[in-house]
mmCIF file of C-alpha atoms in Angstrom:
data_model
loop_
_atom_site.group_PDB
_atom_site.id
_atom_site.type_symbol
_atom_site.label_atom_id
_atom_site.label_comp_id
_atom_site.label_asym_id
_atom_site.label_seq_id
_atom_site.Cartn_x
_atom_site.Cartn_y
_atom_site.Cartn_z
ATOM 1 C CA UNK A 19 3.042 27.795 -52.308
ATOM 2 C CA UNK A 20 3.022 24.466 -50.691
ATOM 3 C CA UNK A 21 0.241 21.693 -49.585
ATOM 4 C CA UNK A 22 0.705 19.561 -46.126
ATOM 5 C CA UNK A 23 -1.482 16.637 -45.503
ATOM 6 C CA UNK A 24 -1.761 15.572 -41.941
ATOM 7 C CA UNK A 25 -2.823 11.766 -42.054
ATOM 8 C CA UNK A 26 -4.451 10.326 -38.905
ATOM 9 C CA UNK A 27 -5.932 6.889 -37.190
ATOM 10 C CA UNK A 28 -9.924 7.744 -37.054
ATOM 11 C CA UNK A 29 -10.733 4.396 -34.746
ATOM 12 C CA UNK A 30 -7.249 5.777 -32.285
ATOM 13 C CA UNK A 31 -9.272 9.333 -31.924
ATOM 14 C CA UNK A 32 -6.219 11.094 -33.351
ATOM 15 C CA UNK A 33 -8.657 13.669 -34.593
ATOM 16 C CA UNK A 34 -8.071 15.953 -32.074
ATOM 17 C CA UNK A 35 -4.282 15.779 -32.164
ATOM 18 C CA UNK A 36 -4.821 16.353 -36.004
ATOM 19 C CA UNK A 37 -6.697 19.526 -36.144
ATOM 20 C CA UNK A 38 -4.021 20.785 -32.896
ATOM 21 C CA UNK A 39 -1.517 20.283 -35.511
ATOM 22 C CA UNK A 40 -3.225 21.641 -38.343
ATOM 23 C CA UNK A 41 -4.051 25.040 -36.329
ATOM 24 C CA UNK A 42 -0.319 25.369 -34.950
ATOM 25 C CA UNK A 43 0.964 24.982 -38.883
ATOM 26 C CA UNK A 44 -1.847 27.667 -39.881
ATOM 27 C CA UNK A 45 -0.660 29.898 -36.990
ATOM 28 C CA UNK A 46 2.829 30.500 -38.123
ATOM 29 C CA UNK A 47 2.622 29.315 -42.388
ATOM 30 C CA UNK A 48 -0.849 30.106 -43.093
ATOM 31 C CA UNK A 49 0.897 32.221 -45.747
ATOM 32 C CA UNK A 50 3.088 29.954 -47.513
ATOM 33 C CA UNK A 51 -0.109 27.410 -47.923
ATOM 34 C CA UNK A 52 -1.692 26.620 -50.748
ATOM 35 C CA UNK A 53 -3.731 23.484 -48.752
ATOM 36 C CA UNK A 54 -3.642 21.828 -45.449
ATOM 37 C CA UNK A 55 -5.362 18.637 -45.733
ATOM 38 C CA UNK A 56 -6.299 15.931 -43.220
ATOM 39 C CA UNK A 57 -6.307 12.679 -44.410
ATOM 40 C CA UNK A 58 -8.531 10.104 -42.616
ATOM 41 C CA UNK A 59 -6.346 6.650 -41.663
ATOM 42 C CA UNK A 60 -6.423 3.695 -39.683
ATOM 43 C CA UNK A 61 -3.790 1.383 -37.712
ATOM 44 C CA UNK A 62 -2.305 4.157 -35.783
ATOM 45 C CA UNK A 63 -1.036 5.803 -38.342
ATOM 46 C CA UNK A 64 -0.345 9.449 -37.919
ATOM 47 C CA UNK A 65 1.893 11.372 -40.604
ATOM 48 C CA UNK A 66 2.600 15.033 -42.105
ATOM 49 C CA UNK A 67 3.999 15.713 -45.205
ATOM 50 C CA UNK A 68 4.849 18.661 -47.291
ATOM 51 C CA UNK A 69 4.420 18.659 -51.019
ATOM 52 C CA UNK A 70 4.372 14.584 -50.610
ATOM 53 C CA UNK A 71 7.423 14.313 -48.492
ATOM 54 C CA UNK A 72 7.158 13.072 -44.862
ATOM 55 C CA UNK A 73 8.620 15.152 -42.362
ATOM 56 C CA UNK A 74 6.613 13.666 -39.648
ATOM 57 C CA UNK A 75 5.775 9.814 -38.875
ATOM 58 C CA UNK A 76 4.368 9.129 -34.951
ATOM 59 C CA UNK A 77 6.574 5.633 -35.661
ATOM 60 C CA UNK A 78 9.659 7.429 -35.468
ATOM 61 C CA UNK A 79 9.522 10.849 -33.683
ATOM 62 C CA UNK A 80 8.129 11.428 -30.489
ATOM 63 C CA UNK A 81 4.912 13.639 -30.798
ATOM 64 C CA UNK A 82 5.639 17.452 -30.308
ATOM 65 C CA UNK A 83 3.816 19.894 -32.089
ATOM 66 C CA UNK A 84 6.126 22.697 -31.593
ATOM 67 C CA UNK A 85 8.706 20.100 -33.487
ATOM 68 C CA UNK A 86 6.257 19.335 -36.029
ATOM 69 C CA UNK A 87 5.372 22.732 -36.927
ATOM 70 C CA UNK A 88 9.722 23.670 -37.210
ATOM 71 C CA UNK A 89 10.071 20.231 -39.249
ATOM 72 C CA UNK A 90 7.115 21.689 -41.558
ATOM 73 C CA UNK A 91 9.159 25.310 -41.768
ATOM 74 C CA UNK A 92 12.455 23.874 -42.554
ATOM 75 C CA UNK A 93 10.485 21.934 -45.444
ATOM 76 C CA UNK A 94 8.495 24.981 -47.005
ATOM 77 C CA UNK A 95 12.505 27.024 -47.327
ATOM 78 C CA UNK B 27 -15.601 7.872 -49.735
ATOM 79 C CA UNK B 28 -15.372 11.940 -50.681
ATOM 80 C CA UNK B 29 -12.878 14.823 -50.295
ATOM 81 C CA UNK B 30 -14.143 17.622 -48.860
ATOM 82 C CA UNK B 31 -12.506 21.514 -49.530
ATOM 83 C CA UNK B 32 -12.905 24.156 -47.737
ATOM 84 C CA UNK B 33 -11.856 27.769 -49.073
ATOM 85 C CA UNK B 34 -11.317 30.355 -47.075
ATOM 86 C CA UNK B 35 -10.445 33.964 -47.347
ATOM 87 C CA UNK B 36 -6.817 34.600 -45.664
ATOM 88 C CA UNK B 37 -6.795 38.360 -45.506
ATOM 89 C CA UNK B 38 -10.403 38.971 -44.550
ATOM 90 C CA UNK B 39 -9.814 36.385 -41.190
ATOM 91 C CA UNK B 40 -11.936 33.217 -42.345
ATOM 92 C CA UNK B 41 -9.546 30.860 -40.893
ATOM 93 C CA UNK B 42 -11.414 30.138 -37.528
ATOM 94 C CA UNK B 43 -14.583 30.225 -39.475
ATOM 95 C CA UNK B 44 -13.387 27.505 -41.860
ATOM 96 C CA UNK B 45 -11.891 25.778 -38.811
ATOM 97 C CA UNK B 46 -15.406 25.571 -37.237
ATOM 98 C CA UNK B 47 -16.909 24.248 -40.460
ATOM 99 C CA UNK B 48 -14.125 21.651 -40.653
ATOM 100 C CA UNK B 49 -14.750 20.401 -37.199
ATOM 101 C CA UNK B 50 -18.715 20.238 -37.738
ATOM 102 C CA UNK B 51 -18.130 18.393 -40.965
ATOM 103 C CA UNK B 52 -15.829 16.049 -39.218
ATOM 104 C CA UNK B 53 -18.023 15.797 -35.833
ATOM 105 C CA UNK B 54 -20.786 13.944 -38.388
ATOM 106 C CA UNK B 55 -19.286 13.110 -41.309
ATOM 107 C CA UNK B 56 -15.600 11.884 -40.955
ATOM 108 C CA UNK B 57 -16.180 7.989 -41.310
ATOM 109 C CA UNK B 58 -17.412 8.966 -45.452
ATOM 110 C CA UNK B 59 -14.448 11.095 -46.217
ATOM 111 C CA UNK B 60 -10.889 10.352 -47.685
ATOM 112 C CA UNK B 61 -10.166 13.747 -46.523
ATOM 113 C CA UNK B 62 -10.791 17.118 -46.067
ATOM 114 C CA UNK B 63 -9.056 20.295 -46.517
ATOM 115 C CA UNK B 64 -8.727 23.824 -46.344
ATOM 116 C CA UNK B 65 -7.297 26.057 -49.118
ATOM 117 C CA UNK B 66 -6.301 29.035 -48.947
ATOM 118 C CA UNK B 67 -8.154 32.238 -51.055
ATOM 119 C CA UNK B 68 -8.429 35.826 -51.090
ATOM 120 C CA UNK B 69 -11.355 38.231 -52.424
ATOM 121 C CA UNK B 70 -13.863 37.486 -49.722
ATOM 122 C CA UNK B 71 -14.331 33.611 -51.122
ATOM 123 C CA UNK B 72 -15.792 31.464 -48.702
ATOM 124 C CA UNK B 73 -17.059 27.915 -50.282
ATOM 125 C CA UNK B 74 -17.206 24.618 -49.747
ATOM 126 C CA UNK B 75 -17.161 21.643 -51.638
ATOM 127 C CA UNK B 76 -17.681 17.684 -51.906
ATOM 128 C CA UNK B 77 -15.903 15.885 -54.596
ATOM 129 C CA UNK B 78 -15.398 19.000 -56.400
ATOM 130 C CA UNK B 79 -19.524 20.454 -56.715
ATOM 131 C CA UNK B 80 -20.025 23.416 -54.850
ATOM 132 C CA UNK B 81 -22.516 22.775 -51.748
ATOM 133 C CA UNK B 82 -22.050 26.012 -50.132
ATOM 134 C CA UNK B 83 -20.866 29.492 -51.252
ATOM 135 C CA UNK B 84 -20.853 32.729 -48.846
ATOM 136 C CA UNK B 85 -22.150 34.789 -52.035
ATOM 137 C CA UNK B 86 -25.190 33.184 -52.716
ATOM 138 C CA UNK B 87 -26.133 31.527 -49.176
ATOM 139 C CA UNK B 88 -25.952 32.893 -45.763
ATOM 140 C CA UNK B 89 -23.559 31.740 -43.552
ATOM 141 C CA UNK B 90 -24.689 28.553 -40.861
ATOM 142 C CA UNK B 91 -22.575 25.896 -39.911
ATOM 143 C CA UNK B 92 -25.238 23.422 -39.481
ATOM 144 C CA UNK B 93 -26.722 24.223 -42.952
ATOM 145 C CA UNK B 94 -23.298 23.667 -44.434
ATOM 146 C CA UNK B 95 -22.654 20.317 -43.095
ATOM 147 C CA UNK B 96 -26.666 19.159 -43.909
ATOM 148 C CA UNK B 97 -25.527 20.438 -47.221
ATOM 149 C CA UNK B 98 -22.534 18.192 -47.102
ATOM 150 C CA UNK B 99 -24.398 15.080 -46.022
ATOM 151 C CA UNK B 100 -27.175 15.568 -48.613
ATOM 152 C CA UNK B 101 -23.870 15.430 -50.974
ATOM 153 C CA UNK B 102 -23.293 12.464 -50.100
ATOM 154 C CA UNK B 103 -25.883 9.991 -50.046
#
């Protein structure tokens, strides 16, 4: 069983683009989860990780949460 | 600033229940919190918590978003 943490900007209204993500990761790994956290930032940020590792960062992949939901999968194997 | 949890009941179908706590909590609440988080459960559990003391639990209160976020904020002041 894993944990993801989805880390987003509060003051860039990332919010909604957090829970999106969080509800796509639920759809297909619900199962797998121990926790899916989001983590409240600043300064753009906008990151998921599994288990502590990144496998997301908005300042180097293009957001896509069909990608970010496969980059989560490939993590949790 | 506070971490909130959220645990939910996978098998019974709490997730969009938890989802709509989550958002309420956030609508008010989200400039005091580190984060939040759901966790995954089984057995019926439905509860919520703020820094780790109970504020809400589906066997001993009925269920109402608005309670459970008033129960949050009350948490903490």
């Amino acid at each position: 069983m894993h944990t993801v943490e989805i880390e987003y900007c509060v003051p860039c209204g990332f919010r909604d683009r957090a829970l999106d993500v969080q509800r796509a990761i639920l759809g297909g790994l619900e199962g797998q989860l121990d926790r899916i956290a989001l983590v409240t930032g600043d300064h753009g940020v906008f990151r998921v990780s599994v288990d502590g590792e990144p496998v997301f960062d908005k300042d180097d992949d293009e957001f896509d949460v069909d990608e970010i939901v496969r980059a989560v999968r490939t993590r949790l194997r």
